[in-house]
PDB file of C-alpha atoms in Angstrom:
ATOM      1  CA  MET A  24      -9.812 -26.666   4.056  1.00 59.00           C
ATOM      2  CA  SER A  25     -13.833 -26.921   4.103  1.00 67.00           C
ATOM      3  CA  GLU A  26     -14.443 -25.489   7.178  1.00 70.00           C
ATOM      4  CA  LEU A  27     -12.085 -22.252   5.606  1.00 65.00           C
ATOM      5  CA  PHE A  28     -14.532 -21.858   3.231  1.00 70.00           C
ATOM      6  CA  ASN A  29     -17.311 -21.933   5.709  1.00 74.00           C
ATOM      7  CA  LEU A  30     -15.263 -19.200   7.279  1.00 69.00           C
ATOM      8  CA  ALA A  31     -15.424 -16.876   4.503  1.00 71.00           C
ATOM      9  CA  ASN A  32     -19.155 -17.949   3.849  1.00 75.00           C
ATOM     10  CA  PRO A  33     -20.776 -15.757   5.475  1.00 77.00           C
ATOM     11  CA  ALA A  34     -17.750 -12.910   5.288  1.00 78.00           C
ATOM     12  CA  LYS A  35     -18.472  -9.735   3.568  1.00 80.00           C
ATOM     13  CA  VAL A  36     -16.648  -8.299   0.908  1.00 82.00           C
ATOM     14  CA  TYR A  37     -14.677  -5.096   0.865  1.00 87.00           C
ATOM     15  CA  ASP A  38     -12.902  -3.920  -2.351  1.00 90.00           C
ATOM     16  CA  LEU A  39     -10.447  -1.549  -1.451  1.00 92.00           C
ATOM     17  CA  ALA A  40      -8.955  -1.390  -4.944  1.00 95.00           C
ATOM     18  CA  GLN A  41      -8.258   2.718  -6.352  1.00 96.00           C
ATOM     19  CA  PRO A  42      -9.215   2.522 -10.749  1.00 96.00           C
ATOM     20  CA  TYR A  43      -6.584   4.009 -12.558  1.00 97.00           C
ATOM     21  CA  PHE A  44      -6.799   6.348 -15.106  1.00 97.00           C
ATOM     22  CA  VAL A  45      -4.635   8.074 -17.036  1.00 97.00           C
ATOM     23  CA  GLY A  46      -3.531  10.615 -14.973  1.00 97.00           C
ATOM     24  CA  MET A  47      -3.803   9.181 -11.896  1.00 98.00           C
ATOM     25  CA  PRO A  48      -1.865   9.923  -8.697  1.00 97.00           C
ATOM     26  CA  HIS A  49       1.572   8.535  -8.784  1.00 96.00           C
ATOM     27  CA  HIS A  50       4.745   8.727  -6.904  1.00 95.00           C
ATOM     28  CA  PRO A  51       7.729  10.603  -8.625  1.00 95.00           C
ATOM     29  CA  SER A  52       9.337   8.223  -8.562  1.00 93.00           C
ATOM     30  CA  HIS A  53       8.050   5.812 -10.122  1.00 94.00           C
ATOM     31  CA  PRO A  54       7.204   5.425 -13.506  1.00 95.00           C
ATOM     32  CA  PRO A  55       2.863   6.880 -14.246  1.00 97.00           C
ATOM     33  CA  PHE A  56       0.050   4.970 -15.544  1.00 97.00           C
ATOM     34  CA  LEU A  57      -0.250   4.736 -20.268  1.00 98.00           C
ATOM     35  CA  PHE A  58      -3.301   4.516 -21.437  1.00 98.00           C
ATOM     36  CA  SER A  59      -3.618   4.277 -25.114  1.00 98.00           C
ATOM     37  CA  LEU A  60      -5.371   2.951 -28.306  1.00 97.00           C
ATOM     38  CA  VAL A  61      -2.822   3.022 -30.873  1.00 97.00           C
ATOM     39  CA  LYS A  62      -5.505   1.495 -34.184  1.00 97.00           C
ATOM     40  CA  GLN A  63      -9.028   2.738 -33.912  1.00 98.00           C
ATOM     41  CA  HIS A  64     -11.833   0.878 -36.410  1.00 98.00           C
ATOM     42  CA  GLY A  65     -11.228   2.814 -39.719  1.00 97.00           C
ATOM     43  CA  GLU A  66      -8.180   2.906 -39.631  1.00 97.00           C
ATOM     44  CA  TYR A  67      -8.270  -0.560 -41.277  1.00 95.00           C
ATOM     45  CA  VAL A  68     -11.081  -2.028 -42.607  1.00 97.00           C
ATOM     46  CA  GLY A  69     -11.087  -5.632 -44.336  1.00 96.00           C
ATOM     47  CA  PRO A  70     -13.888  -6.437 -46.274  1.00 94.00           C
ATOM     48  CA  GLY A  71     -17.022  -6.198 -45.893  1.00 94.00           C
ATOM     49  CA  GLY A  72     -16.383  -3.048 -43.655  1.00 97.00           C
ATOM     50  CA  THR A  73     -14.688  -4.917 -40.684  1.00 97.00           C
ATOM     51  CA  SER A  74     -12.267  -3.248 -38.442  1.00 98.00           C
ATOM     52  CA  SER A  75     -11.070  -3.283 -35.487  1.00 97.00           C
ATOM     53  CA  ALA A  76      -8.964  -1.527 -32.211  1.00 97.00           C
ATOM     54  CA  SER A  77      -6.144  -2.502 -30.547  1.00 98.00           C
ATOM     55  CA  ASP A  78      -4.694  -0.838 -27.078  1.00 98.00           C
ATOM     56  CA  ALA A  79      -1.514  -0.474 -24.980  1.00 98.00           C
ATOM     57  CA  ILE A  80      -1.256   0.471 -21.606  1.00 97.00           C
ATOM     58  CA  ALA A  81       1.780   0.949 -19.507  1.00 97.00           C
ATOM     59  CA  MET A  82       2.548   1.208 -15.922  1.00 96.00           C
ATOM     60  CA  GLY A  83       5.274   0.851 -13.337  1.00 94.00           C
ATOM     61  CA  SER A  84       4.149  -2.190 -10.887  1.00 91.00           C
ATOM     62  CA  HIS A  85       4.311   0.248  -8.087  1.00 91.00           C
ATOM     63  CA  VAL A  86       1.494   2.902  -9.270  1.00 95.00           C
ATOM     64  CA  GLY A  87      -2.126   2.560  -7.380  1.00 95.00           C
ATOM     65  CA  THR A  88      -3.563  -0.208  -4.776  1.00 95.00           C
ATOM     66  CA  HIS A  89      -0.958  -2.538  -4.289  1.00 95.00           C
ATOM     67  CA  ILE A  90       1.829  -4.272  -1.695  1.00 96.00           C
ATOM     68  CA  ASP A  91       5.540  -3.370  -1.120  1.00 97.00           C
ATOM     69  CA  ALA A  92       7.397  -7.205  -1.653  1.00 97.00           C
ATOM     70  CA  LEU A  93      10.636  -6.998   1.295  1.00 98.00           C
ATOM     71  CA  CYS A  94      12.860  -6.657  -1.699  1.00 98.00           C
ATOM     72  CA  HIS A  95      11.118  -3.216  -2.459  1.00 97.00           C
ATOM     73  CA  PHE A  96      13.722  -1.672   0.427  1.00 98.00           C
ATOM     74  CA  SER A  97      17.243  -1.825   1.766  1.00 98.00           C
ATOM     75  CA  CYS A  98      19.390  -0.647   4.487  1.00 98.00           C
ATOM     76  CA  GLY A  99      23.314  -0.488   4.887  1.00 98.00           C
ATOM     77  CA  GLY A 100      22.795  -3.316   0.738  1.00 98.00           C
ATOM     78  CA  LYS A 101      20.968  -5.005   2.713  1.00 98.00           C
ATOM     79  CA  LEU A 102      17.174  -7.041   1.595  1.00 98.00           C
ATOM     80  CA  TYR A 103      15.623  -8.836   4.634  1.00 98.00           C
ATOM     81  CA  ASN A 104      16.812 -11.291   6.373  1.00 98.00           C
ATOM     82  CA  GLY A 105      19.921  -9.279   6.774  1.00 98.00           C
ATOM     83  CA  GLU A 106      20.857 -11.165   2.424  1.00 98.00           C
ATOM     84  CA  GLU A 107      22.843  -8.955   0.593  1.00 98.00           C
ATOM     85  CA  ALA A 108      20.657  -6.659  -2.422  1.00 98.00           C
ATOM     86  CA  ALA A 109      23.933  -5.814  -4.427  1.00 98.00           C
ATOM     87  CA  SER A 110      23.634 -10.079  -5.009  1.00 97.00           C
ATOM     88  CA  ALA A 111      20.084 -10.628  -5.552  1.00 97.00           C
ATOM     89  CA  GLN A 112      19.696  -7.731  -8.100  1.00 98.00           C
ATOM     90  CA  SER A 113      19.273  -7.360 -12.437  1.00 98.00           C
ATOM     91  CA  TYR A 114      18.079  -4.694 -14.397  1.00 97.00           C
ATOM     92  CA  ALA A 115      16.537  -7.636 -16.753  1.00 96.00           C
ATOM     93  CA  GLY A 116      15.693 -10.052 -13.864  1.00 95.00           C
ATOM     94  CA  GLY A 117      14.602  -7.990 -11.424  1.00 96.00           C
ATOM     95  CA  LEU A 118      15.185  -9.601  -7.565  1.00 97.00           C
ATOM     96  CA  ARG A 119      15.300 -11.947  -6.999  1.00 96.00           C
ATOM     97  CA  LYS A 120      14.859 -12.983  -3.378  1.00 97.00           C
ATOM     98  CA  PHE A 121      11.475 -12.002  -1.471  1.00 98.00           C
ATOM     99  CA  SER A 122       9.887 -11.250  -5.088  1.00 97.00           C
ATOM    100  CA  ILE A 123       6.397 -10.512  -5.456  1.00 96.00           C
ATOM    101  CA  ASP A 124       5.756 -14.008  -6.905  1.00 95.00           C
ATOM    102  CA  THR A 125       6.680 -14.942  -3.248  1.00 95.00           C
ATOM    103  CA  ILE A 126       3.504 -14.157  -0.998  1.00 96.00           C
ATOM    104  CA  PRO A 127       1.266 -16.425  -0.692  1.00 94.00           C
ATOM    105  CA  PRO A 128      -2.013 -16.159  -0.939  1.00 92.00           C
ATOM    106  CA  ILE A 129      -3.232 -14.203   1.769  1.00 92.00           C
ATOM    107  CA  LEU A 130      -6.480 -14.733   3.520  1.00 89.00           C
ATOM    108  CA  ARG A 131      -6.059 -13.307   6.814  1.00 91.00           C
ATOM    109  CA  ARG A 132      -8.342 -11.010   9.796  1.00 92.00           C
ATOM    110  CA  GLY A 133      -8.052  -7.352   8.710  1.00 94.00           C
ATOM    111  CA  VAL A 134      -8.408  -4.856  11.149  1.00 97.00           C
ATOM    112  CA  LEU A 135      -9.121  -1.484  10.221  1.00 98.00           C
ATOM    113  CA  LEU A 136      -8.106   2.015  12.706  1.00 98.00           C
ATOM    114  CA  ASP A 137      -9.924   4.685  12.094  1.00 98.00           C
ATOM    115  CA  ILE A 138      -7.782   7.147  12.943  1.00 98.00           C
ATOM    116  CA  ALA A 139      -9.069  10.285  10.668  1.00 98.00           C
ATOM    117  CA  GLY A 140     -12.983   9.259  12.542  1.00 98.00           C
ATOM    118  CA  LEU A 141     -10.634   9.178  16.576  1.00 98.00           C
ATOM    119  CA  GLN A 142     -10.489  13.444  15.424  1.00 98.00           C
ATOM    120  CA  GLU A 143     -13.726  13.706  14.493  1.00 98.00           C
ATOM    121  CA  ALA A 144     -12.050  14.877  10.585  1.00 98.00           C
ATOM    122  CA  PRO A 145     -12.268  13.692   7.211  1.00 98.00           C
ATOM    123  CA  ALA A 146      -8.543  13.815   6.774  1.00 98.00           C
ATOM    124  CA  LEU A 147      -6.169  13.871   8.178  1.00 98.00           C
ATOM    125  CA  ALA A 148      -3.308  17.246   8.361  1.00 98.00           C
ATOM    126  CA  GLN A 149      -0.639  17.085   6.106  1.00 98.00           C
ATOM    127  CA  ASP A 150       1.775  17.272   8.222  1.00 98.00           C
ATOM    128  CA  PHE A 151      -0.143  14.784  10.571  1.00 98.00           C
ATOM    129  CA  GLU A 152       1.943  11.560  12.790  1.00 98.00           C
ATOM    130  CA  ILE A 153       0.116   8.816  14.204  1.00 98.00           C
ATOM    131  CA  THR A 154       1.661   8.073  16.708  1.00 98.00           C
ATOM    132  CA  PRO A 155       1.495   4.863  19.273  1.00 98.00           C
ATOM    133  CA  GLU A 156      -1.495   6.438  21.942  1.00 98.00           C
ATOM    134  CA  HIS A 157      -3.656   7.000  18.562  1.00 98.00           C
ATOM    135  CA  LEU A 158      -3.832   3.687  18.032  1.00 98.00           C
ATOM    136  CA  ASP A 159      -3.743   2.842  21.347  1.00 98.00           C
ATOM    137  CA  GLU A 160      -7.057   5.089  20.839  1.00 98.00           C
ATOM    138  CA  ALA A 161      -8.143   3.668  18.427  1.00 98.00           C
ATOM    139  CA  VAL A 162      -8.248   0.351  19.351  1.00 98.00           C
ATOM    140  CA  ARG A 163      -9.826   1.580  22.914  1.00 98.00           C
ATOM    141  CA  ARG A 164     -12.804   3.284  20.826  1.00 98.00           C
ATOM    142  CA  GLN A 165     -13.433   0.770  18.085  1.00 98.00           C
ATOM    143  CA  GLY A 166     -12.880  -2.480  20.309  1.00 98.00           C
ATOM    144  CA  VAL A 167     -11.315  -3.863  18.313  1.00 98.00           C
ATOM    145  CA  GLU A 168      -7.660  -6.146  18.674  1.00 97.00           C
ATOM    146  CA  ILE A 169      -4.274  -7.070  17.418  1.00 98.00           C
ATOM    147  CA  ARG A 170      -3.594 -10.001  16.932  1.00 98.00           C
ATOM    148  CA  ALA A 171      -0.802 -11.686  15.453  1.00 98.00           C
ATOM    149  CA  GLY A 172      -0.846 -12.579  12.293  1.00 98.00           C
ATOM    150  CA  ASP A 173      -3.586  -9.446  11.375  1.00 98.00           C
ATOM    151  CA  VAL A 174      -3.877  -7.232   8.487  1.00 97.00           C
ATOM    152  CA  VAL A 175      -3.630  -3.702  10.024  1.00 98.00           C
ATOM    153  CA  LEU A 176      -5.512  -0.026   7.872  1.00 98.00           C
ATOM    154  CA  LEU A 177      -5.292   2.443   8.759  1.00 98.00           C
ATOM    155  CA  ARG A 178      -8.114   4.853   7.584  1.00 98.00           C
ATOM    156  CA  THR A 179      -6.093   8.454   7.367  1.00 98.00           C
ATOM    157  CA  GLY A 180      -8.882  10.003   5.346  1.00 98.00           C
ATOM    158  CA  TRP A 181      -7.052  10.700   1.649  1.00 98.00           C
ATOM    159  CA  ALA A 182      -8.768   8.089   0.013  1.00 98.00           C
ATOM    160  CA  THR A 183     -10.544  11.486  -0.237  1.00 97.00           C
ATOM    161  CA  TYR A 184      -7.963  13.309  -2.923  1.00 98.00           C
ATOM    162  CA  PHE A 185      -7.492  10.007  -5.066  1.00 98.00           C
ATOM    163  CA  ASP A 186      -9.511  11.560  -7.632  1.00 97.00           C
ATOM    164  CA  ASP A 187      -7.321  14.670  -7.300  1.00 98.00           C
ATOM    165  CA  PRO A 188      -3.656  13.140  -8.208  1.00 97.00           C
ATOM    166  CA  ALA A 189      -1.931  17.069  -7.625  1.00 97.00           C
ATOM    167  CA  LYS A 190      -4.035  17.093  -3.338  1.00 98.00           C
ATOM    168  CA  PHE A 191      -2.825  13.003  -3.004  1.00 98.00           C
ATOM    169  CA  ILE A 192       0.768  13.186  -3.727  1.00 98.00           C
ATOM    170  CA  ALA A 193       0.998  17.060  -2.823  1.00 98.00           C
ATOM    171  CA  GLU A 194       5.132  16.709  -3.459  1.00 97.00           C
ATOM    172  CA  VAL A 195       5.407  13.514  -1.462  1.00 97.00           C
ATOM    173  CA  HIS A 196       3.975  15.267   2.010  1.00 98.00           C
ATOM    174  CA  GLY A 197       0.908  13.278   3.528  1.00 98.00           C
ATOM    175  CA  PRO A 198      -0.231  11.868   7.352  1.00 98.00           C
ATOM    176  CA  GLY A 199       0.316   8.172   9.022  1.00 98.00           C
ATOM    177  CA  PRO A 200       2.912   7.175  11.155  1.00 98.00           C
ATOM    178  CA  GLY A 201       6.854   7.529  12.876  1.00 98.00           C
ATOM    179  CA  ILE A 202       9.265   5.060  13.353  1.00 98.00           C
ATOM    180  CA  SER A 203       7.471   4.586  17.531  1.00 98.00           C
ATOM    181  CA  GLY A 204       3.798   3.607  15.179  1.00 98.00           C
ATOM    182  CA  ALA A 205       6.128   1.906  12.835  1.00 98.00           C
ATOM    183  CA  ARG A 206       7.670  -0.275  15.832  1.00 98.00           C
ATOM    184  CA  TRP A 207       3.802  -0.294  17.825  1.00 98.00           C
ATOM    185  CA  LEU A 208       2.509  -2.009  14.862  1.00 98.00           C
ATOM    186  CA  SER A 209       5.866  -4.695  14.455  1.00 98.00           C
ATOM    187  CA  ALA A 210       5.528  -5.391  18.810  1.00 98.00           C
ATOM    188  CA  ARG A 211       1.896  -7.189  17.353  1.00 98.00           C
ATOM    189  CA  GLY A 212       3.469  -9.274  15.207  1.00 98.00           C
ATOM    190  CA  ILE A 213       1.196  -8.372  12.172  1.00 98.00           C
ATOM    191  CA  TYR A 214       2.125  -9.567   9.166  1.00 98.00           C
ATOM    192  CA  ALA A 215       0.805  -6.493   6.842  1.00 98.00           C
ATOM    193  CA  ALA A 216       0.031  -3.199   6.943  1.00 98.00           C
ATOM    194  CA  GLY A 217      -1.619  -0.475   5.044  1.00 98.00           C
ATOM    195  CA  SER A 218      -3.013   2.349   4.830  1.00 98.00           C
ATOM    196  CA  ASP A 219      -5.067   5.352   2.511  1.00 98.00           C
ATOM    197  CA  THR A 220      -1.691   7.554   1.678  1.00 98.00           C
ATOM    198  CA  VAL A 221       1.247   7.450  -1.095  1.00 96.00           C
ATOM    199  CA  ALA A 222       3.870   6.751   1.274  1.00 97.00           C
ATOM    200  CA  PHE A 223       1.914   4.878   4.677  1.00 98.00           C
ATOM    201  CA  GLU A 224       4.179   7.008   6.578  1.00 98.00           C
ATOM    202  CA  LYS A 225       4.675  10.265   7.330  1.00 98.00           C
ATOM    203  CA  VAL A 226       6.024  12.279   5.343  1.00 98.00           C
ATOM    204  CA  PRO A 227       8.026  13.858   3.677  1.00 98.00           C
ATOM    205  CA  ASP A 228      11.936  11.971   5.445  1.00 97.00           C
ATOM    206  CA  PRO A 229      14.388  11.095   2.778  1.00 96.00           C
ATOM    207  CA  SER A 230      15.269   7.867   6.061  1.00 97.00           C
ATOM    208  CA  MET A 231      12.081   6.352   5.595  1.00 98.00           C
ATOM    209  CA  PRO A 232      11.970   4.823   8.490  1.00 98.00           C
ATOM    210  CA  VAL A 233       9.166   3.023   8.923  1.00 98.00           C
ATOM    211  CA  HIS A 234       9.966   1.300   5.180  1.00 98.00           C
ATOM    212  CA  VAL A 235      13.435   0.582   6.606  1.00 98.00           C
ATOM    213  CA  HIS A 236      11.730  -0.713   9.940  1.00 98.00           C
ATOM    214  CA  LEU A 237       9.038  -3.160   7.832  1.00 98.00           C
ATOM    215  CA  LEU A 238       9.735  -4.702   5.287  1.00 98.00           C
ATOM    216  CA  VAL A 239      13.346  -4.547   5.915  1.00 98.00           C
ATOM    217  CA  GLU A 240      14.401  -5.293  10.149  1.00 98.00           C
ATOM    218  CA  SER A 241      10.393  -6.901  10.371  1.00 98.00           C
ATOM    219  CA  GLY A 242       9.775  -9.022   7.080  1.00 98.00           C
ATOM    220  CA  ILE A 243       6.203  -7.052   7.330  1.00 98.00           C
ATOM    221  CA  HIS A 244       4.676  -5.728   4.061  1.00 98.00           C
TER     222      HIS A 244
END
């Protein structure tokens, strides 16, 4: 444990989380983030002029910066490792296999591949597909390597649109890797992959092949 702390001590910390606000971007198939005061000061005033305020938050668990549990996707009725989805789920109980509480704390090597920078663009075009050739070139130019167990993050530049929900969601159109890019990542044995877009993979694609390949077939968050 002391060795782990010694390794982490000189590390620089980057906060990757986007802010939560009413009206923030959210995938249209998921509930939005909602916040409101439910009692304001002055509505109830006690002896001596005391008053209190209270608030309420409601949101889907798939809103804002998050990590996909392996149970998020299925294909042909099967979750990762061939588990039956139907017998592992209920409305009241959620998913009982590969749920988010089964992910241990993640302290791993991270690698950022700047695909937007590679294209010398502030942000990738809406229909841009990140291919293995782009990933190879990013690795070469940045002088990095991808190792088994790494967390690989792809920068598309779309994070700059987060304050403009309509532009960020773009009716669920956006850049990202296609299936060949996903296979490039899985072939390197990574632990997780992420990006600064709403869907990670290039969308729209109703079959969501990258989600299926990474989550269901490969067990990669």
